[in-house]
Tab-separated table of C-alpha atoms in Angstrom:
chain	number	residue	atom	x	y	z
Q	1	UNK	CA	18.250	28.380	-40.649
Q	2	UNK	CA	17.740	24.928	-42.126
Q	3	UNK	CA	18.539	23.397	-38.738
Q	4	UNK	CA	16.015	25.664	-36.963
Q	5	UNK	CA	13.369	24.817	-39.541
Q	6	UNK	CA	13.982	21.099	-39.061
Q	7	UNK	CA	13.975	21.539	-35.276
Q	8	UNK	CA	10.607	23.328	-35.378
Q	9	UNK	CA	9.204	20.564	-37.572
Q	10	UNK	CA	10.361	17.831	-35.189
Q	11	UNK	CA	9.036	19.711	-32.154
Q	12	UNK	CA	5.643	20.156	-33.843
Q	13	UNK	CA	5.472	16.422	-34.461
Q	14	UNK	CA	6.556	15.474	-30.951
Q	15	UNK	CA	4.817	18.165	-28.879
Q	16	UNK	CA	1.276	17.477	-30.033
Q	17	UNK	CA	-1.830	18.299	-28.029
Q	18	UNK	CA	-2.125	14.699	-26.858
Q	19	UNK	CA	1.530	14.674	-25.759
Q	20	UNK	CA	1.034	17.844	-23.722
Q	21	UNK	CA	-2.181	16.390	-22.292
Q	22	UNK	CA	-0.254	13.300	-21.161
Q	23	UNK	CA	2.481	15.475	-19.656
Q	24	UNK	CA	0.067	17.708	-17.734
Q	25	UNK	CA	-2.019	14.730	-16.606
Q	26	UNK	CA	1.041	12.931	-15.229
Q	27	UNK	CA	2.202	16.063	-13.414
Q	28	UNK	CA	-1.214	16.664	-11.821
Q	29	UNK	CA	-1.389	13.007	-10.796
Q	30	UNK	CA	2.004	13.089	-9.079
Q	31	UNK	CA	1.205	16.387	-7.333
Q	32	UNK	CA	-2.056	14.922	-6.006
Q	33	UNK	CA	-0.247	11.803	-4.767
Q	34	UNK	CA	2.349	13.991	-3.072
Q	35	UNK	CA	-0.403	15.902	-1.274
Q	36	UNK	CA	-2.022	12.693	-0.018
Q	37	UNK	CA	1.287	11.297	1.267
Q	38	UNK	CA	2.200	14.621	2.872
Q	39	UNK	CA	-1.101	14.608	4.774
Q	40	UNK	CA	-0.515	10.999	5.862
Q	41	UNK	CA	2.973	11.838	7.127
Q	42	UNK	CA	1.687	14.836	9.102
Q	43	UNK	CA	-0.980	12.672	10.750
Q	44	UNK	CA	1.625	10.024	11.625
Q	45	UNK	CA	3.955	12.631	13.155
Q	46	UNK	CA	1.100	14.243	15.123
Q	47	UNK	CA	0.111	10.868	16.586
Q	48	UNK	CA	3.639	10.374	17.959
Q	49	UNK	CA	2.828	12.714	20.854
Q	50	UNK	CA	-0.047	10.497	22.000
Q	51	UNK	CA	0.548	7.921	24.761
Q	52	UNK	CA	-2.172	5.581	26.015
Q	53	UNK	CA	-1.412	4.238	29.508
Q	54	UNK	CA	-2.955	1.422	31.524
Q	55	UNK	CA	-1.897	2.045	35.150
Q	56	UNK	CA	-2.208	-1.263	37.007
Q	57	UNK	CA	0.072	-0.112	39.836
Q	58	UNK	CA	-2.154	2.854	40.676
Q	59	UNK	CA	0.369	4.105	43.238
Q	60	UNK	CA	1.430	7.623	44.078
Q	61	UNK	CA	4.653	7.056	42.173
Q	62	UNK	CA	2.944	5.810	38.972
Q	63	UNK	CA	0.520	8.746	39.123
Q	64	UNK	CA	3.492	11.103	39.485
Q	65	UNK	CA	5.096	9.505	36.395
Q	66	UNK	CA	1.893	10.085	34.403
Q	67	UNK	CA	1.749	13.709	35.563
Q	68	UNK	CA	5.378	14.120	34.504
Q	69	UNK	CA	4.438	12.920	31.007
Q	70	UNK	CA	1.644	15.491	30.856
Q	71	UNK	CA	4.056	18.232	31.951
Q	72	UNK	CA	6.336	17.128	29.091
Q	73	UNK	CA	3.385	17.947	26.753
Q	74	UNK	CA	2.479	14.366	25.863
Q	75	UNK	CA	-1.184	13.741	25.108
Q	76	UNK	CA	-1.796	11.106	27.805
Q	77	UNK	CA	-4.956	8.995	27.803
Q	78	UNK	CA	-5.690	6.586	30.675
Q	79	UNK	CA	-7.327	3.303	29.599
Q	80	UNK	CA	-8.199	-0.013	31.259
Q	81	UNK	CA	-6.970	-3.327	29.820
Q	82	UNK	CA	-7.230	-6.874	31.117
Q	83	UNK	CA	-4.612	-9.587	30.707
Q	84	UNK	CA	-5.088	-12.041	27.859
Q	85	UNK	CA	-6.368	-11.251	24.392
Q	86	UNK	CA	-5.519	-7.619	23.621
Q	87	UNK	CA	-6.860	-7.519	20.036
Q	88	UNK	CA	-10.591	-7.039	20.833
Q	89	UNK	CA	-9.778	-4.625	23.667
Q	90	UNK	CA	-7.693	-2.357	21.413
Q	91	UNK	CA	-10.474	-2.538	18.823
Q	92	UNK	CA	-13.106	-1.562	21.401
Q	93	UNK	CA	-11.003	1.328	22.747
Q	94	UNK	CA	-10.146	2.432	19.170
Q	95	UNK	CA	-6.444	2.803	19.965
Q	96	UNK	CA	-3.359	1.477	18.207
Q	97	UNK	CA	-0.963	1.154	21.144
Q	98	UNK	CA	-0.830	1.245	24.940
Q	99	UNK	CA	1.830	1.280	27.674
Q	100	UNK	CA	0.964	-1.023	30.594
Q	101	UNK	CA	2.460	-0.010	33.962
Q	102	UNK	CA	2.522	-3.309	35.907
Q	103	UNK	CA	1.506	-4.077	39.486
Q	104	UNK	CA	4.202	-3.332	42.088
Q	105	UNK	CA	5.855	-0.906	39.666
Q	106	UNK	CA	6.988	1.462	42.422
Q	107	UNK	CA	8.169	-1.423	44.642
Q	108	UNK	CA	10.224	-2.935	41.803
Q	109	UNK	CA	11.769	0.450	41.088
Q	110	UNK	CA	12.779	0.763	44.740
Q	111	UNK	CA	14.656	-2.540	44.356
Q	112	UNK	CA	16.494	-1.053	41.372
Q	113	UNK	CA	17.470	2.023	43.388
Q	114	UNK	CA	18.518	-0.149	46.325
Q	115	UNK	CA	20.866	-2.064	44.036
Q	116	UNK	CA	19.177	-5.427	44.629
Q	117	UNK	CA	21.024	-8.072	42.584
Q	118	UNK	CA	19.510	-11.088	40.865
Q	119	UNK	CA	20.977	-14.617	40.810
Q	120	UNK	CA	23.413	-13.562	38.080
Q	121	UNK	CA	24.700	-10.637	40.116
Q	122	UNK	CA	22.951	-8.024	37.958
Q	123	UNK	CA	20.227	-5.453	38.614
Q	124	UNK	CA	16.936	-6.200	36.847
Q	125	UNK	CA	15.167	-3.169	35.346
Q	126	UNK	CA	11.404	-2.868	35.767
Q	127	UNK	CA	9.423	-4.545	32.970
Q	128	UNK	CA	6.874	-2.259	31.316
Q	129	UNK	CA	4.679	-3.815	28.620
Q	130	UNK	CA	4.055	-2.015	25.331
Q	131	UNK	CA	1.191	-3.354	23.202
Q	132	UNK	CA	0.810	-2.126	19.615
Q	133	UNK	CA	-1.415	-3.098	16.714
Q	134	UNK	CA	-0.343	-3.453	13.075
Q	135	UNK	CA	-3.138	-2.654	10.641
Q	136	UNK	CA	-1.328	-2.215	7.330
Q	137	UNK	CA	1.761	-3.177	5.327
Q	138	UNK	CA	2.301	0.401	4.131
Q	139	UNK	CA	5.305	2.429	5.243
Q	140	UNK	CA	3.593	5.406	6.882
Q	141	UNK	CA	0.845	3.454	8.647
Q	142	UNK	CA	3.378	2.044	11.094
Q	143	UNK	CA	5.468	5.193	11.538
Q	144	UNK	CA	3.765	5.739	14.894
Q	145	UNK	CA	4.576	2.258	16.237
Q	146	UNK	CA	6.370	4.343	18.877
Q	147	UNK	CA	8.044	1.687	21.041
Q	148	UNK	CA	11.319	3.598	21.389
Q	149	UNK	CA	9.429	6.851	21.927
Q	150	UNK	CA	7.319	5.230	24.669
Q	151	UNK	CA	10.412	3.770	26.358
Q	152	UNK	CA	12.253	7.102	26.264
Q	153	UNK	CA	9.206	8.978	27.567
Q	154	UNK	CA	8.626	6.566	30.477
Q	155	UNK	CA	12.325	6.502	31.425
Q	156	UNK	CA	12.512	10.305	31.341
Q	157	UNK	CA	9.362	10.584	33.464
Q	158	UNK	CA	10.651	8.033	36.009
Q	159	UNK	CA	13.979	9.838	36.331
Q	160	UNK	CA	12.232	13.187	36.674
Q	161	UNK	CA	10.030	11.939	39.534
Q	162	UNK	CA	12.907	10.184	41.328
Q	163	UNK	CA	15.215	13.184	41.037
Q	164	UNK	CA	12.496	15.468	42.384
Q	165	UNK	CA	11.619	13.311	45.397
Q	166	UNK	CA	14.917	11.850	46.525
Q	167	UNK	CA	18.444	13.040	47.204
Q	168	UNK	CA	20.502	10.560	45.217
Q	169	UNK	CA	24.131	9.548	45.409
Q	170	UNK	CA	26.262	9.084	42.283
Q	171	UNK	CA	25.929	5.292	42.633
Q	172	UNK	CA	22.123	5.543	42.638
Q	173	UNK	CA	22.175	7.864	39.623
Q	174	UNK	CA	24.190	5.262	37.701
Q	175	UNK	CA	21.694	2.547	38.671
Q	176	UNK	CA	18.742	4.519	37.338
Q	177	UNK	CA	20.256	5.256	33.912
Q	178	UNK	CA	18.152	2.421	32.428
Q	179	UNK	CA	15.385	1.763	34.977
Q	180	UNK	CA	12.797	0.404	32.542
Q	181	UNK	CA	12.834	-2.610	30.216
Q	182	UNK	CA	10.190	-2.510	27.492
Q	183	UNK	CA	8.456	-5.840	26.816
Q	184	UNK	CA	6.681	-5.541	23.472
Q	185	UNK	CA	3.534	-7.354	22.366
Q	186	UNK	CA	2.413	-6.868	18.761
Q	187	UNK	CA	-1.158	-7.512	17.621
Q	188	UNK	CA	-1.947	-8.465	14.009
Q	189	UNK	CA	-5.628	-9.035	13.308
Q	190	UNK	CA	-6.865	-11.348	16.068
Q	191	UNK	CA	-3.381	-12.746	16.803
Q	192	UNK	CA	-0.687	-11.487	19.157
Q	193	UNK	CA	2.909	-12.366	20.044
Q	194	UNK	CA	5.842	-10.952	21.974
Q	195	UNK	CA	7.869	-9.245	19.245
Q	196	UNK	CA	9.255	-5.830	18.365
Q	197	UNK	CA	6.687	-3.800	16.450
Q	198	UNK	CA	9.474	-1.841	14.760
Q	199	UNK	CA	11.187	-4.970	13.397
Q	200	UNK	CA	7.868	-6.485	12.314
Q	201	UNK	CA	6.902	-3.247	10.552
Q	202	UNK	CA	10.227	-3.175	8.700
Q	203	UNK	CA	9.873	-6.820	7.700
Q	204	UNK	CA	6.260	-6.420	6.533
Q	205	UNK	CA	7.006	-3.215	4.636
Q	206	UNK	CA	9.858	-4.834	2.698
Q	207	UNK	CA	7.993	-8.046	1.893
Q	208	UNK	CA	4.883	-6.029	1.003
Q	209	UNK	CA	6.773	-4.145	-1.710
Q	210	UNK	CA	7.129	-7.180	-3.995
Q	211	UNK	CA	3.478	-7.804	-4.874
Q	212	UNK	CA	2.527	-4.164	-5.733
Q	213	UNK	CA	5.557	-3.840	-8.022
Q	214	UNK	CA	4.705	-7.080	-9.846
Q	215	UNK	CA	1.039	-6.078	-10.226
Q	216	UNK	CA	1.941	-2.622	-11.560
Q	217	UNK	CA	4.469	-3.979	-14.071
Q	218	UNK	CA	2.003	-6.655	-15.164
Q	219	UNK	CA	-0.811	-4.148	-15.772
Q	220	UNK	CA	1.364	-1.687	-17.689
Q	221	UNK	CA	3.115	-4.344	-19.771
Q	222	UNK	CA	-0.043	-6.269	-20.717
Q	223	UNK	CA	-1.975	-3.109	-21.635
Q	224	UNK	CA	0.893	-1.773	-23.732
Q	225	UNK	CA	1.323	-5.113	-25.477
Q	226	UNK	CA	-2.315	-5.580	-26.485
Q	227	UNK	CA	-2.907	-1.909	-27.391
Q	228	UNK	CA	0.147	-1.758	-29.647
Q	229	UNK	CA	-0.842	-5.050	-31.290
Q	230	UNK	CA	-4.418	-3.931	-32.010
Q	231	UNK	CA	-3.370	-0.433	-33.141
Q	232	UNK	CA	-0.650	-1.790	-35.458
Q	233	UNK	CA	-2.964	-4.391	-36.999
Q	234	UNK	CA	-5.668	-1.789	-37.494
Q	235	UNK	CA	-3.297	0.699	-39.166
Q	236	UNK	CA	-1.752	-2.010	-41.391
Q	237	UNK	CA	-5.234	-3.310	-42.322
Q	238	UNK	CA	-4.242	-6.812	-41.170
Q	239	UNK	CA	-6.963	-6.718	-38.510
Q	240	UNK	CA	-9.582	-5.993	-41.177
Q	241	UNK	CA	-8.273	-8.889	-43.278
Q	242	UNK	CA	-8.318	-11.228	-40.283
Q	243	UNK	CA	-11.833	-10.283	-39.187
Q	244	UNK	CA	-13.257	-10.624	-42.707
Q	245	UNK	CA	-11.795	-14.126	-43.055
Q	246	UNK	CA	-14.091	-17.161	-42.548
Q	247	UNK	CA	-13.222	-17.296	-38.854
Q	248	UNK	CA	-15.434	-16.337	-35.932
Q	249	UNK	CA	-14.607	-12.838	-34.705
Q	250	UNK	CA	-15.177	-14.026	-31.169
Q	251	UNK	CA	-12.487	-16.665	-31.703
Q	252	UNK	CA	-10.092	-13.969	-32.908
Q	253	UNK	CA	-10.862	-11.828	-29.858
Q	254	UNK	CA	-10.465	-14.686	-27.393
Q	255	UNK	CA	-7.242	-15.872	-29.053
Q	256	UNK	CA	-5.721	-12.417	-28.644
Q	257	UNK	CA	-6.756	-12.202	-24.991
Q	258	UNK	CA	-5.593	-15.716	-24.090
Q	259	UNK	CA	-2.244	-15.209	-25.838
Q	260	UNK	CA	-1.706	-11.875	-24.067
Q	261	UNK	CA	-2.725	-13.457	-20.745
Q	262	UNK	CA	-0.218	-16.306	-21.141
Q	263	UNK	CA	2.642	-13.962	-22.045
Q	264	UNK	CA	1.754	-11.578	-19.204
Q	265	UNK	CA	1.531	-14.469	-16.744
Q	266	UNK	CA	5.019	-15.620	-17.775
Q	267	UNK	CA	6.333	-12.122	-17.152
Q	268	UNK	CA	4.491	-12.014	-13.808
Q	269	UNK	CA	6.112	-15.271	-12.669
Q	270	UNK	CA	9.543	-14.087	-13.804
Q	271	UNK	CA	9.154	-10.729	-12.041
Q	272	UNK	CA	7.736	-12.377	-8.893
Q	273	UNK	CA	10.693	-14.765	-8.631
Q	274	UNK	CA	13.209	-12.021	-9.379
Q	275	UNK	CA	11.750	-9.489	-6.951
Q	276	UNK	CA	11.287	-12.166	-4.277
Q	277	UNK	CA	14.982	-13.056	-4.454
Q	278	UNK	CA	15.963	-9.396	-4.487
Q	279	UNK	CA	13.773	-8.531	-1.493
Q	280	UNK	CA	14.960	-11.710	0.258
Q	281	UNK	CA	18.432	-10.220	0.419
Q	282	UNK	CA	17.060	-6.927	1.719
Q	283	UNK	CA	14.880	-8.559	4.389
Q	284	UNK	CA	17.504	-11.095	5.457
Q	285	UNK	CA	18.967	-8.754	8.063
Q	286	UNK	CA	15.550	-7.905	9.520
Q	287	UNK	CA	14.136	-11.435	9.455
Q	288	UNK	CA	17.325	-12.682	11.129
Q	289	UNK	CA	16.371	-10.666	14.216
Q	290	UNK	CA	12.816	-12.058	14.284
Q	291	UNK	CA	11.955	-15.659	15.034
Q	292	UNK	CA	10.255	-17.240	12.011
Q	293	UNK	CA	7.815	-18.902	14.423
Q	294	UNK	CA	6.643	-15.440	15.536
Q	295	UNK	CA	6.071	-14.366	11.918
Q	296	UNK	CA	4.039	-17.532	11.303
Q	297	UNK	CA	2.144	-17.099	14.581
Q	298	UNK	CA	1.095	-13.576	13.594
Q	299	UNK	CA	0.202	-14.700	10.060
Q	300	UNK	CA	2.553	-12.233	8.365
Q	301	UNK	CA	3.855	-14.867	5.959
Q	302	UNK	CA	1.796	-15.717	2.879
Q	303	UNK	CA	0.302	-19.215	2.966
Q	304	UNK	CA	-0.671	-21.238	-0.116
Q	305	UNK	CA	-4.306	-20.214	0.320
Q	306	UNK	CA	-3.311	-16.544	0.578
Q	307	UNK	CA	-1.334	-16.795	-2.669
Q	308	UNK	CA	-4.374	-18.383	-4.357
Q	309	UNK	CA	-6.642	-15.523	-3.228
Q	310	UNK	CA	-4.061	-12.979	-4.383
Q	311	UNK	CA	-3.679	-14.788	-7.714
Q	312	UNK	CA	-7.443	-14.687	-8.345
Q	313	UNK	CA	-7.551	-10.905	-8.019
Q	314	UNK	CA	-4.389	-10.501	-10.096
Q	315	UNK	CA	-5.977	-12.609	-12.846
Q	316	UNK	CA	-9.205	-10.572	-12.766
Q	317	UNK	CA	-7.220	-7.325	-12.940
Q	318	UNK	CA	-5.307	-8.708	-15.912
Q	319	UNK	CA	-8.524	-9.631	-17.736
Q	320	UNK	CA	-10.009	-6.172	-17.067
Q	321	UNK	CA	-6.793	-4.576	-18.347
Q	322	UNK	CA	-6.855	-6.651	-21.536
Q	323	UNK	CA	-10.540	-5.931	-22.199
Q	324	UNK	CA	-10.068	-2.169	-21.729
Q	325	UNK	CA	-6.855	-2.261	-23.799
Q	326	UNK	CA	-8.709	-3.943	-26.671
Q	327	UNK	CA	-11.278	-1.150	-26.658
Q	328	UNK	CA	-8.696	1.643	-26.404
Q	329	UNK	CA	-6.432	-0.015	-28.987
Q	330	UNK	CA	-9.333	-0.028	-31.443
Q	331	UNK	CA	-9.688	3.749	-30.928
Q	332	UNK	CA	-6.048	4.407	-31.820
Q	333	UNK	CA	-5.383	6.293	-35.034
Q	334	UNK	CA	-1.613	5.762	-35.019
Q	335	UNK	CA	1.244	4.732	-32.726
Q	336	UNK	CA	1.290	8.119	-30.945
Q	337	UNK	CA	-2.393	8.046	-30.108
Q	338	UNK	CA	-2.071	4.488	-28.756
Q	339	UNK	CA	0.529	5.731	-26.274
Q	340	UNK	CA	-1.760	8.596	-25.241
Q	341	UNK	CA	-4.686	6.227	-24.811
Q	342	UNK	CA	-2.643	4.303	-22.238
Q	343	UNK	CA	-2.886	7.269	-19.864
Q	344	UNK	CA	-6.218	6.190	-18.266
Q	345	UNK	CA	-4.897	2.693	-17.509
Q	346	UNK	CA	-1.563	4.036	-16.282
Q	347	UNK	CA	-3.287	6.563	-14.024
Q	348	UNK	CA	-5.699	3.996	-12.558
Q	349	UNK	CA	-2.769	1.665	-11.865
Q	350	UNK	CA	-0.299	4.250	-10.563
Q	351	UNK	CA	-2.595	5.910	-8.000
Q	352	UNK	CA	-3.430	2.792	-5.925
Q	353	UNK	CA	0.099	1.443	-6.506
Q	354	UNK	CA	1.781	4.464	-4.930
Q	355	UNK	CA	-0.791	4.870	-2.164
Q	356	UNK	CA	-0.775	1.196	-1.141
Q	357	UNK	CA	2.995	1.309	-0.595
Q	358	UNK	CA	3.003	4.425	1.593
Q	359	UNK	CA	-0.415	4.827	3.256
Q	360	UNK	CA	-3.308	2.646	4.328
Q	361	UNK	CA	-6.125	3.205	1.828
Q	362	UNK	CA	-8.646	1.978	4.419
Q	363	UNK	CA	-7.720	4.947	6.643
Q	364	UNK	CA	-8.180	7.649	3.980
Q	365	UNK	CA	-11.648	8.702	5.149
Q	366	UNK	CA	-14.125	9.627	2.422
Q	367	UNK	CA	-11.374	9.473	-0.225
Q	368	UNK	CA	-11.151	5.696	0.190
Q	369	UNK	CA	-14.506	5.275	-1.599
Q	370	UNK	CA	-13.053	7.004	-4.655
Q	371	UNK	CA	-10.111	4.605	-4.473
Q	372	UNK	CA	-12.449	1.605	-4.134
Q	373	UNK	CA	-14.061	2.620	-7.444
Q	374	UNK	CA	-10.736	1.927	-9.188
Q	375	UNK	CA	-10.681	-1.844	-9.869
Q	376	UNK	CA	-6.912	-2.151	-9.432
Q	377	UNK	CA	-7.121	-0.822	-5.861
Q	378	UNK	CA	-8.583	-4.104	-4.636
Q	379	UNK	CA	-5.717	-6.086	-6.173
Q	380	UNK	CA	-3.066	-3.849	-4.611
Q	381	UNK	CA	-4.867	-4.248	-1.263
Q	382	UNK	CA	-5.418	-8.015	-1.605
Q	383	UNK	CA	-2.257	-9.066	0.247
Q	384	UNK	CA	-2.982	-6.684	3.120
Q	385	UNK	CA	-6.659	-7.693	3.317
Q	386	UNK	CA	-5.791	-11.401	3.480
Q	387	UNK	CA	-3.042	-10.972	6.101
Q	388	UNK	CA	-5.087	-8.708	8.394
Q	389	UNK	CA	-8.331	-10.632	7.959
Q	390	UNK	CA	-10.304	-7.973	6.046
Q	391	UNK	CA	-12.123	-10.677	4.085
Q	392	UNK	CA	-15.430	-8.769	3.586
Q	393	UNK	CA	-13.454	-6.029	1.823
Q	394	UNK	CA	-11.547	-8.634	-0.204
Q	395	UNK	CA	-14.678	-10.430	-1.435
Q	396	UNK	CA	-16.485	-7.123	-1.999
Q	397	UNK	CA	-13.650	-6.018	-4.272
Q	398	UNK	CA	-13.680	-9.411	-5.993
Q	399	UNK	CA	-17.400	-9.149	-6.802
Q	400	UNK	CA	-16.914	-5.571	-8.041
Q	401	UNK	CA	-14.089	-6.696	-10.343
Q	402	UNK	CA	-16.197	-9.541	-11.761
Q	403	UNK	CA	-19.075	-7.147	-12.538
Q	404	UNK	CA	-16.704	-4.647	-14.154
Q	405	UNK	CA	-15.052	-7.424	-16.179
Q	406	UNK	CA	-18.427	-8.539	-17.557
Q	407	UNK	CA	-19.215	-4.937	-18.600
Q	408	UNK	CA	-15.806	-4.407	-20.250
Q	409	UNK	CA	-15.941	-7.759	-22.050
Q	410	UNK	CA	-19.460	-7.028	-23.308
Q	411	UNK	CA	-18.321	-3.702	-24.776
Q	412	UNK	CA	-15.210	-5.306	-26.321
Q	413	UNK	CA	-17.183	-8.181	-27.878
Q	414	UNK	CA	-19.814	-5.841	-29.330
Q	415	UNK	CA	-17.098	-3.613	-30.764
Q	416	UNK	CA	-15.308	-6.543	-32.416
Q	417	UNK	CA	-18.545	-8.021	-33.733
Q	418	UNK	CA	-19.470	-4.755	-35.492
Q	419	UNK	CA	-17.874	-2.936	-38.421
Q	420	UNK	CA	-17.352	0.194	-36.292
Q	421	UNK	CA	-14.027	-1.351	-35.340
Q	422	UNK	CA	-12.583	-0.343	-38.740
Q	423	UNK	CA	-13.800	3.267	-38.699
Q	424	UNK	CA	-13.833	4.424	-35.079
Q	425	UNK	CA	-10.817	6.550	-34.070
Q	426	UNK	CA	-9.716	8.868	-31.273
Q	427	UNK	CA	-9.382	12.417	-32.683
Q	428	UNK	CA	-9.477	14.426	-29.465
Q	429	UNK	CA	-7.576	17.684	-29.831
Q	430	UNK	CA	-7.193	17.390	-33.622
Q	431	UNK	CA	-8.872	19.672	-36.102
Q	432	UNK	CA	-11.033	18.238	-38.827
Q	433	UNK	CA	-10.086	18.904	-42.395
Q	434	UNK	CA	-12.116	21.340	-44.511
Q	435	UNK	CA	-13.369	18.422	-46.573
Q	436	UNK	CA	-14.609	16.688	-43.447
Q	437	UNK	CA	-16.386	19.859	-42.337
Q	438	UNK	CA	-18.122	20.302	-45.709
Q	439	UNK	CA	-19.090	16.661	-45.723
Q	440	UNK	CA	-20.653	16.967	-42.291
Q	441	UNK	CA	-22.612	20.042	-43.386
Q	442	UNK	CA	-24.190	18.285	-46.383
Q	443	UNK	CA	-24.419	14.821	-44.864
Q	444	UNK	CA	-28.125	15.247	-44.274
């Protein structure tokens, strides 16, 4: 019985209203994120059945291949593309990929069936160009890169048409086992290069994981550090002693923020170096299959200027986090309440963190405006915006963060300059004592 009594006591102390609120809030947050990612995955899978084709051969055979694709229940859309710069043309047509059937496609295929050998004594398959556009570093945004699907679909359609229109010998059947060679061109922003979209997507996804992880860890660590410091000093009355000393309160506030910024920056550098080395081992296999010149040509590697732009938004996010943490830390009544008060910061950091790694926030429709209202979203998107040339969105987010920082700092300074700092507490979900109730009744 004594054990059960002690157990009930401990459970009452641990399972408070604020603890349950944190638990339920975290669960709802994760369920909502799961729903968003599930929708994104369904859209990516649905788009796999779409094939955009530019038929430059315009022969009876190429038309028969296209009809064969339609019979196979592919959603085929015929488009017109010119040679040269594909980026503006894809943008104008509002498509992410296209298969280009070249001139003399049917004639080249006849050479394959005839067993015509090249100078090396081999049979050359027919080159079919596949152009795709990368728009995000997230995992699910490039699920529908579709190069292998396009190759398989075209090969199956070619075989189907040939089998239906020609009596073939066993030797000819062997020759047509791989009639098509896919030549891939990948577009990133306004740049393009001959490279596999699948390999580039894998490389970008892996390298794009480092920055979001560092930002998330930095936000959570810095907020926890400053909130615990303020809450502990307030409970121990050391904050009251410090602020009543002959020292400017603004100096005390700025000293706390600068110290927390320096420590957080040290952790950010350490995490960045560590994660970069860790991801370097993971991306080594992928990057080994891609020419580094191609990565540089497409602008997928971070330049010094890109790191500076990313660092500016990381610094602004850190300052916003510290300002909000100072305010929330001042509201803490004890150590437990300080942990509960971290929930808003954790939620605002976790939502864009998870979404930026799996989906493209820019493609979320009306929901993206809700995400843009969260200041951390712009920092998690900074790397992607810089790489893909979305500079208006980058600078718009930067201005929004500066405005929000000014507001948060103003509130924090006013709170520290007033005596409310010593009396204000967060009592949500807790009942007032009878004495407090009587006092409130006769306070007038």
